[in-house]
PDB file of C-alpha atoms in Angstrom:
ATOM      1  CA  ALA A   1     -25.473  11.703-348.417  1.00 69.00           C
ATOM      2  CA  GLN A   2     -27.393  14.134-346.281  1.00 80.00           C
ATOM      3  CA  THR A   3     -30.264  15.894-348.032  1.00 91.00           C
ATOM      4  CA  VAL A   4     -29.875  19.637-348.518  1.00 96.00           C
ATOM      5  CA  THR A   5     -32.762  21.490-350.133  1.00 97.00           C
ATOM      6  CA  GLN A   6     -32.685  24.916-351.715  1.00 97.00           C
ATOM      7  CA  SER A   7     -36.179  25.685-352.909  1.00 95.00           C
ATOM      8  CA  GLN A   8     -35.414  28.884-354.839  1.00 96.00           C
ATOM      9  CA  PRO A   9     -33.718  28.229-358.180  1.00 96.00           C
ATOM     10  CA  GLU A  10     -33.412  31.940-358.972  1.00 97.00           C
ATOM     11  CA  MET A  11     -33.609  35.228-357.095  1.00 97.00           C
ATOM     12  CA  SER A  12     -33.355  38.790-358.370  1.00 97.00           C
ATOM     13  CA  VAL A  13     -32.625  41.832-356.221  1.00 97.00           C
ATOM     14  CA  GLN A  14     -32.090  45.525-356.800  1.00 97.00           C
ATOM     15  CA  GLU A  15     -28.689  46.902-355.946  1.00 97.00           C
ATOM     16  CA  ALA A  16     -28.475  48.058-352.292  1.00 97.00           C
ATOM     17  CA  GLU A  17     -31.491  45.980-351.247  1.00 97.00           C
ATOM     18  CA  THR A  18     -31.646  42.803-349.193  1.00 98.00           C
ATOM     19  CA  VAL A  19     -32.234  39.249-350.372  1.00 98.00           C
ATOM     20  CA  THR A  20     -32.703  36.092-348.342  1.00 98.00           C
ATOM     21  CA  LEU A  21     -31.903  32.601-349.616  1.00 98.00           C
ATOM     22  CA  SER A  22     -33.473  29.596-347.965  1.00 98.00           C
ATOM     23  CA  CYS A  23     -31.955  26.222-347.170  1.00 98.00           C
ATOM     24  CA  THR A  24     -33.227  23.227-345.252  1.00 98.00           C
ATOM     25  CA  TYR A  25     -31.412  20.014-344.451  1.00 97.00           C
ATOM     26  CA  ASP A  26     -32.112  16.614-343.048  1.00 94.00           C
ATOM     27  CA  THR A  27     -29.879  14.938-340.485  1.00 92.00           C
ATOM     28  CA  SER A  28     -29.971  12.851-337.349  1.00 90.00           C
ATOM     29  CA  GLU A  29     -26.567  14.097-336.213  1.00 89.00           C
ATOM     30  CA  SER A  30     -26.317  16.586-333.376  1.00 86.00           C
ATOM     31  CA  ASN A  31     -22.947  18.088-334.212  1.00 89.00           C
ATOM     32  CA  TYR A  32     -22.343  19.368-337.717  1.00 93.00           C
ATOM     33  CA  TYR A  33     -21.319  22.356-339.807  1.00 94.00           C
ATOM     34  CA  LEU A  34     -23.282  24.360-342.333  1.00 96.00           C
ATOM     35  CA  PHE A  35     -21.862  26.494-345.109  1.00 97.00           C
ATOM     36  CA  TRP A  36     -22.858  28.911-347.803  1.00 98.00           C
ATOM     37  CA  TYR A  37     -20.634  28.932-350.881  1.00 98.00           C
ATOM     38  CA  LYS A  38     -20.615  31.446-353.725  1.00 97.00           C
ATOM     39  CA  GLN A  39     -19.798  30.582-357.343  1.00 96.00           C
ATOM     40  CA  PRO A  40     -19.483  33.702-359.530  1.00 94.00           C
ATOM     41  CA  PRO A  41     -19.958  33.230-363.276  1.00 90.00           C
ATOM     42  CA  SER A  42     -17.003  31.273-364.701  1.00 83.00           C
ATOM     43  CA  ARG A  43     -15.070  31.584-361.461  1.00 86.00           C
ATOM     44  CA  GLN A  44     -14.233  29.215-358.684  1.00 90.00           C
ATOM     45  CA  MET A  45     -16.331  28.426-355.666  1.00 94.00           C
ATOM     46  CA  ILE A  46     -15.507  30.312-352.486  1.00 94.00           C
ATOM     47  CA  LEU A  47     -16.771  30.136-348.929  1.00 95.00           C
ATOM     48  CA  VAL A  48     -19.131  32.919-347.862  1.00 97.00           C
ATOM     49  CA  ILE A  49     -19.987  31.945-344.314  1.00 97.00           C
ATOM     50  CA  ARG A  50     -19.991  28.940-341.964  1.00 95.00           C
ATOM     51  CA  GLN A  51     -22.030  27.972-338.905  1.00 96.00           C
ATOM     52  CA  GLU A  52     -21.225  25.386-336.261  1.00 93.00           C
ATOM     53  CA  ALA A  53     -24.359  23.624-335.077  1.00 92.00           C
ATOM     54  CA  TYR A  54     -23.357  23.788-331.417  1.00 90.00           C
ATOM     55  CA  LYS A  55     -23.227  27.583-331.549  1.00 90.00           C
ATOM     56  CA  GLN A  56     -26.534  29.305-330.936  1.00 86.00           C
ATOM     57  CA  GLN A  57     -25.352  32.660-332.198  1.00 92.00           C
ATOM     58  CA  ASN A  58     -25.917  33.243-335.885  1.00 95.00           C
ATOM     59  CA  ALA A  59     -22.772  33.773-337.940  1.00 94.00           C
ATOM     60  CA  THR A  60     -22.129  37.117-339.636  1.00 95.00           C
ATOM     61  CA  GLU A  61     -19.525  38.126-342.202  1.00 94.00           C
ATOM     62  CA  ASN A  62     -19.837  41.779-343.184  1.00 95.00           C
ATOM     63  CA  ARG A  63     -22.982  42.050-345.348  1.00 97.00           C
ATOM     64  CA  PHE A  64     -23.704  38.326-345.108  1.00 98.00           C
ATOM     65  CA  SER A  65     -25.550  36.804-342.185  1.00 97.00           C
ATOM     66  CA  VAL A  66     -27.387  33.580-341.491  1.00 97.00           C
ATOM     67  CA  ASN A  67     -30.520  32.613-339.633  1.00 97.00           C
ATOM     68  CA  PHE A  68     -29.820  29.194-338.164  1.00 96.00           C
ATOM     69  CA  GLN A  69     -32.845  27.394-336.755  1.00 95.00           C
ATOM     70  CA  LYS A  70     -31.537  24.067-335.498  1.00 94.00           C
ATOM     71  CA  ALA A  71     -34.868  22.568-334.459  1.00 93.00           C
ATOM     72  CA  ALA A  72     -36.395  23.429-337.810  1.00 95.00           C
ATOM     73  CA  LYS A  73     -33.228  22.348-339.663  1.00 95.00           C
ATOM     74  CA  SER A  74     -33.209  25.617-341.501  1.00 97.00           C
ATOM     75  CA  PHE A  75     -30.198  27.715-342.527  1.00 97.00           C
ATOM     76  CA  SER A  76     -31.012  30.847-344.537  1.00 98.00           C
ATOM     77  CA  LEU A  77     -28.552  33.398-345.913  1.00 98.00           C
ATOM     78  CA  LYS A  78     -29.256  37.127-345.912  1.00 98.00           C
ATOM     79  CA  ILE A  79     -27.317  39.409-348.213  1.00 98.00           C
ATOM     80  CA  SER A  80     -27.684  43.030-347.150  1.00 98.00           C
ATOM     81  CA  ASP A  81     -26.886  46.086-349.259  1.00 97.00           C
ATOM     82  CA  SER A  82     -26.564  43.891-352.350  1.00 98.00           C
ATOM     83  CA  GLN A  83     -23.787  44.752-354.771  1.00 97.00           C
ATOM     84  CA  LEU A  84     -23.324  43.879-358.431  1.00 97.00           C
ATOM     85  CA  GLY A  85     -20.423  41.635-357.426  1.00 96.00           C
ATOM     86  CA  ASP A  86     -22.807  39.486-355.417  1.00 97.00           C
ATOM     87  CA  THR A  87     -24.256  38.135-358.660  1.00 97.00           C
ATOM     88  CA  ALA A  88     -23.460  34.431-358.475  1.00 97.00           C
ATOM     89  CA  MET A  89     -24.828  30.994-357.754  1.00 97.00           C
ATOM     90  CA  TYR A  90     -25.051  30.274-354.035  1.00 98.00           C
ATOM     91  CA  PHE A  91     -24.874  26.792-352.604  1.00 97.00           C
ATOM     92  CA  CYS A  92     -25.866  25.649-349.152  1.00 97.00           C
ATOM     93  CA  ALA A  93     -23.769  22.751-347.820  1.00 96.00           C
ATOM     94  CA  PHE A  94     -23.816  20.379-344.855  1.00 96.00           C
ATOM     95  CA  ARG A  95     -20.920  18.575-343.212  1.00 93.00           C
ATOM     96  CA  GLY A  96     -21.461  15.890-340.581  1.00 88.00           C
ATOM     97  CA  GLY A  97     -18.985  13.680-338.773  1.00 81.00           C
ATOM     98  CA  ASP A  98     -16.598  13.242-341.690  1.00 80.00           C
ATOM     99  CA  TYR A  99     -15.153  15.702-344.176  1.00 80.00           C
ATOM    100  CA  LYS A 100     -17.661  15.109-346.940  1.00 87.00           C
ATOM    101  CA  LEU A 101     -19.926  18.008-347.817  1.00 92.00           C
ATOM    102  CA  SER A 102     -23.429  17.551-349.191  1.00 94.00           C
ATOM    103  CA  PHE A 103     -24.665  20.425-351.341  1.00 96.00           C
ATOM    104  CA  GLY A 104     -28.029  21.792-352.315  1.00 96.00           C
ATOM    105  CA  ALA A 105     -29.051  22.426-355.924  1.00 96.00           C
ATOM    106  CA  GLY A 106     -28.060  26.075-355.755  1.00 97.00           C
ATOM    107  CA  THR A 107     -29.775  29.460-356.074  1.00 97.00           C
ATOM    108  CA  THR A 108     -28.811  31.871-358.816  1.00 97.00           C
ATOM    109  CA  VAL A 109     -28.784  35.434-357.500  1.00 98.00           C
ATOM    110  CA  THR A 110     -28.860  38.328-359.933  1.00 97.00           C
ATOM    111  CA  VAL A 111     -28.257  41.841-358.636  1.00 97.00           C
ATOM    112  CA  ARG A 112     -29.811  44.514-360.866  1.00 97.00           C
ATOM    113  CA  ALA A 113     -28.240  47.948-361.231  1.00 95.00           C
TER     114      ALA A 113
ATOM    115  CA  ASP B   1      -3.442  31.372-350.154  1.00 68.00           C
ATOM    116  CA  VAL B   2      -4.516  27.852-350.887  1.00 67.00           C
ATOM    117  CA  LYS B   3      -4.294  26.992-354.514  1.00 90.00           C
ATOM    118  CA  VAL B   4      -6.102  24.077-356.109  1.00 95.00           C
ATOM    119  CA  THR B   5      -5.231  23.688-359.763  1.00 95.00           C
ATOM    120  CA  GLN B   6      -7.158  21.614-362.249  1.00 95.00           C
ATOM    121  CA  SER B   7      -5.177  20.763-365.339  1.00 89.00           C
ATOM    122  CA  SER B   8      -7.807  21.511-367.967  1.00 89.00           C
ATOM    123  CA  ARG B   9     -10.598  24.088-367.964  1.00 91.00           C
ATOM    124  CA  TYR B  10     -12.288  22.704-371.070  1.00 95.00           C
ATOM    125  CA  LEU B  11     -12.096  19.269-372.669  1.00 96.00           C
ATOM    126  CA  VAL B  12     -13.933  17.684-375.577  1.00 97.00           C
ATOM    127  CA  LYS B  13     -13.729  13.904-375.870  1.00 97.00           C
ATOM    128  CA  ARG B  14     -15.344  11.157-377.896  1.00 97.00           C
ATOM    129  CA  THR B  15     -17.541   8.413-376.516  1.00 97.00           C
ATOM    130  CA  GLY B  16     -15.401   5.500-375.371  1.00 97.00           C
ATOM    131  CA  GLU B  17     -12.236   7.512-374.834  1.00 97.00           C
ATOM    132  CA  LYS B  18     -10.285   7.295-371.584  1.00 97.00           C
ATOM    133  CA  VAL B  19     -10.223  10.655-369.842  1.00 97.00           C
ATOM    134  CA  PHE B  20      -7.905  11.892-367.124  1.00 97.00           C
ATOM    135  CA  LEU B  21      -8.726  14.926-365.008  1.00 97.00           C
ATOM    136  CA  GLU B  22      -5.853  16.098-362.846  1.00 97.00           C
ATOM    137  CA  CYS B  23      -5.943  18.130-359.650  1.00 97.00           C
ATOM    138  CA  VAL B  24      -3.047  19.472-357.634  1.00 97.00           C
ATOM    139  CA  GLN B  25      -3.137  21.363-354.342  1.00 96.00           C
ATOM    140  CA  ASP B  26      -0.223  23.195-352.791  1.00 94.00           C
ATOM    141  CA  MET B  27      -1.183  23.315-349.104  1.00 91.00           C
ATOM    142  CA  ASP B  28      -0.375  19.812-347.934  1.00 93.00           C
ATOM    143  CA  HIS B  29      -4.045  18.957-347.376  1.00 93.00           C
ATOM    144  CA  GLU B  30      -4.811  15.379-346.455  1.00 93.00           C
ATOM    145  CA  ASN B  31      -8.332  15.300-347.873  1.00 93.00           C
ATOM    146  CA  MET B  32      -9.207  15.681-351.527  1.00 96.00           C
ATOM    147  CA  PHE B  33     -12.493  15.391-353.379  1.00 96.00           C
ATOM    148  CA  TRP B  34     -13.985  15.152-356.828  1.00 98.00           C
ATOM    149  CA  TYR B  35     -17.460  16.565-357.339  1.00 97.00           C
ATOM    150  CA  ARG B  36     -19.638  16.744-360.380  1.00 97.00           C
ATOM    151  CA  GLN B  37     -21.822  19.844-360.912  1.00 96.00           C
ATOM    152  CA  ASP B  38     -24.982  19.714-363.022  1.00 96.00           C
ATOM    153  CA  PRO B  39     -27.772  22.294-363.351  1.00 92.00           C
ATOM    154  CA  GLY B  40     -30.575  21.662-360.898  1.00 91.00           C
ATOM    155  CA  LEU B  41     -28.620  18.955-359.110  1.00 93.00           C
ATOM    156  CA  GLY B  42     -25.934  20.984-357.383  1.00 93.00           C
ATOM    157  CA  LEU B  43     -22.673  19.247-356.549  1.00 95.00           C
ATOM    158  CA  ARG B  44     -22.539  15.502-356.155  1.00 96.00           C
ATOM    159  CA  LEU B  45     -19.576  13.680-354.653  1.00 96.00           C
ATOM    160  CA  ILE B  46     -17.884  11.165-356.926  1.00 97.00           C
ATOM    161  CA  TYR B  47     -14.842  10.050-354.891  1.00 97.00           C
ATOM    162  CA  PHE B  48     -12.752  11.318-352.055  1.00 95.00           C
ATOM    163  CA  SER B  49      -9.410  10.501-350.495  1.00 96.00           C
ATOM    164  CA  TYR B  50      -8.245  10.884-346.916  1.00 92.00           C
ATOM    165  CA  ASP B  51      -4.613  10.143-347.601  1.00 91.00           C
ATOM    166  CA  VAL B  52      -2.166   8.916-350.171  1.00 92.00           C
ATOM    167  CA  LYS B  53      -3.323   5.697-351.847  1.00 87.00           C
ATOM    168  CA  MET B  54      -6.590   5.835-349.919  1.00 91.00           C
ATOM    169  CA  LYS B  55      -9.893   6.384-351.660  1.00 94.00           C
ATOM    170  CA  GLU B  56     -13.541   6.021-350.888  1.00 94.00           C
ATOM    171  CA  LYS B  57     -16.611   6.093-353.071  1.00 95.00           C
ATOM    172  CA  GLY B  58     -18.922   9.034-352.872  1.00 94.00           C
ATOM    173  CA  ASP B  59     -22.538   9.173-353.956  1.00 93.00           C
ATOM    174  CA  ILE B  60     -22.090   8.651-357.708  1.00 96.00           C
ATOM    175  CA  PRO B  61     -18.896   6.608-358.339  1.00 97.00           C
ATOM    176  CA  GLU B  62     -20.207   4.529-361.234  1.00 96.00           C
ATOM    177  CA  GLY B  63     -18.158   5.015-364.375  1.00 96.00           C
ATOM    178  CA  TYR B  64     -15.307   6.730-362.532  1.00 97.00           C
ATOM    179  CA  SER B  65     -12.106   5.772-360.768  1.00 97.00           C
ATOM    180  CA  VAL B  66      -9.444   7.802-358.982  1.00 97.00           C
ATOM    181  CA  SER B  67      -5.754   7.718-358.209  1.00 96.00           C
ATOM    182  CA  ARG B  68      -3.794   9.364-355.434  1.00 96.00           C
ATOM    183  CA  GLU B  69      -0.143   8.396-355.622  1.00 95.00           C
ATOM    184  CA  LYS B  70       1.133  11.628-354.099  1.00 95.00           C
ATOM    185  CA  LYS B  71      -0.400  13.755-351.390  1.00 95.00           C
ATOM    186  CA  GLU B  72      -0.774  16.832-353.550  1.00 96.00           C
ATOM    187  CA  ARG B  73      -2.314  15.145-356.595  1.00 97.00           C
ATOM    188  CA  PHE B  74      -5.731  13.554-357.032  1.00 97.00           C
ATOM    189  CA  SER B  75      -6.742  12.271-360.454  1.00 97.00           C
ATOM    190  CA  LEU B  76     -10.193  11.403-361.737  1.00 98.00           C
ATOM    191  CA  ILE B  77     -10.370   8.791-364.479  1.00 97.00           C
ATOM    192  CA  LEU B  78     -13.215   8.052-366.850  1.00 97.00           C
ATOM    193  CA  GLU B  79     -12.317   4.616-368.212  1.00 94.00           C
ATOM    194  CA  SER B  80     -14.718   4.840-371.135  1.00 97.00           C
ATOM    195  CA  ALA B  81     -16.367   8.224-371.461  1.00 97.00           C
ATOM    196  CA  SER B  82     -20.084   8.380-372.165  1.00 97.00           C
ATOM    197  CA  THR B  83     -22.312  11.288-373.152  1.00 97.00           C
ATOM    198  CA  ASN B  84     -24.003  11.298-369.739  1.00 97.00           C
ATOM    199  CA  GLN B  85     -20.656  12.196-368.210  1.00 98.00           C
ATOM    200  CA  THR B  86     -20.742  15.577-369.915  1.00 98.00           C
ATOM    201  CA  SER B  87     -20.540  17.901-366.938  1.00 97.00           C
ATOM    202  CA  MET B  88     -18.505  20.332-364.862  1.00 96.00           C
ATOM    203  CA  TYR B  89     -16.033  18.571-362.594  1.00 98.00           C
ATOM    204  CA  LEU B  90     -14.783  20.282-359.448  1.00 97.00           C
ATOM    205  CA  CYS B  91     -11.804  19.252-357.364  1.00 97.00           C
ATOM    206  CA  ALA B  92     -11.497  20.363-353.751  1.00 96.00           C
ATOM    207  CA  SER B  93      -9.242  19.855-350.768  1.00 94.00           C
ATOM    208  CA  THR B  94      -9.270  20.447-347.029  1.00 92.00           C
ATOM    209  CA  PRO B  95      -6.892  19.776-344.156  1.00 90.00           C
ATOM    210  CA  THR B  96      -7.720  17.318-341.427  1.00 87.00           C
ATOM    211  CA  GLY B  97      -8.819  18.950-338.196  1.00 80.00           C
ATOM    212  CA  ASN B  98     -10.403  22.124-339.489  1.00 73.00           C
ATOM    213  CA  THR B  99     -14.104  22.904-339.828  1.00 78.00           C
ATOM    214  CA  GLY B 100     -14.256  21.149-343.161  1.00 74.00           C
ATOM    215  CA  GLU B 101     -14.250  24.224-345.397  1.00 88.00           C
ATOM    216  CA  LEU B 102     -13.417  23.049-348.894  1.00 92.00           C
ATOM    217  CA  PHE B 103     -10.991  24.855-351.179  1.00 93.00           C
ATOM    218  CA  PHE B 104     -12.009  24.468-354.793  1.00 95.00           C
ATOM    219  CA  GLY B 105     -10.293  24.480-358.134  1.00 95.00           C
ATOM    220  CA  GLU B 106     -11.712  26.420-361.070  1.00 94.00           C
ATOM    221  CA  GLY B 107     -13.409  23.379-362.528  1.00 95.00           C
ATOM    222  CA  SER B 108     -13.039  21.301-365.678  1.00 96.00           C
ATOM    223  CA  ARG B 109     -15.880  21.382-368.151  1.00 96.00           C
ATOM    224  CA  LEU B 110     -15.987  18.085-370.010  1.00 97.00           C
ATOM    225  CA  THR B 111     -18.031  17.524-373.145  1.00 97.00           C
ATOM    226  CA  VAL B 112     -18.356  13.957-374.425  1.00 97.00           C
ATOM    227  CA  LEU B 113     -19.546  13.685-378.021  1.00 96.00           C
TER     228      LEU B 113
END
């Protein structure tokens, strides 16, 4: 399995502020996909955002954006204008040449009112 | 919408029991996966299947087996449950040819006493 590292076990942010989650990965492949998944408390995992490695432009989905640094093998997630519904565990994931995803350990994000 | 259904949300079993975890998806996806989720470890791949009757080991297959007799159904089997298999089990599916985004079930929390 590819190694995906999330170094922040927990993050706390005030409502309406911005929080950035870090993720690094290790691979020798040149073409791959990166994902951020969200797992709300007691609810199923859903995709937040994806990035294709061959695309230089950083992906954006509404308040969620990534900073993809291919040479550094870094893939951070920025949540802008945080909302209470953003409270969840966030997982960074890597997919190489097959359909298997490797996941990081997760970061628990708590949005404070 | 894609729906991945796991048969049991919560199970409590005794050491040595045989345990079946069932997963059904309704979108004709070729690829199905079983992951195990543990605090601080993220998601780890147990087994996956690319097609009916095909299966491949993931990163932690020891103590588990799987069955895929029909395209929509992927079962995880614990032949003789042990306390270290107490965990959250997540099933996921994805179609061949897309970016590899996984669609997850709600999870099955298994406690082995």
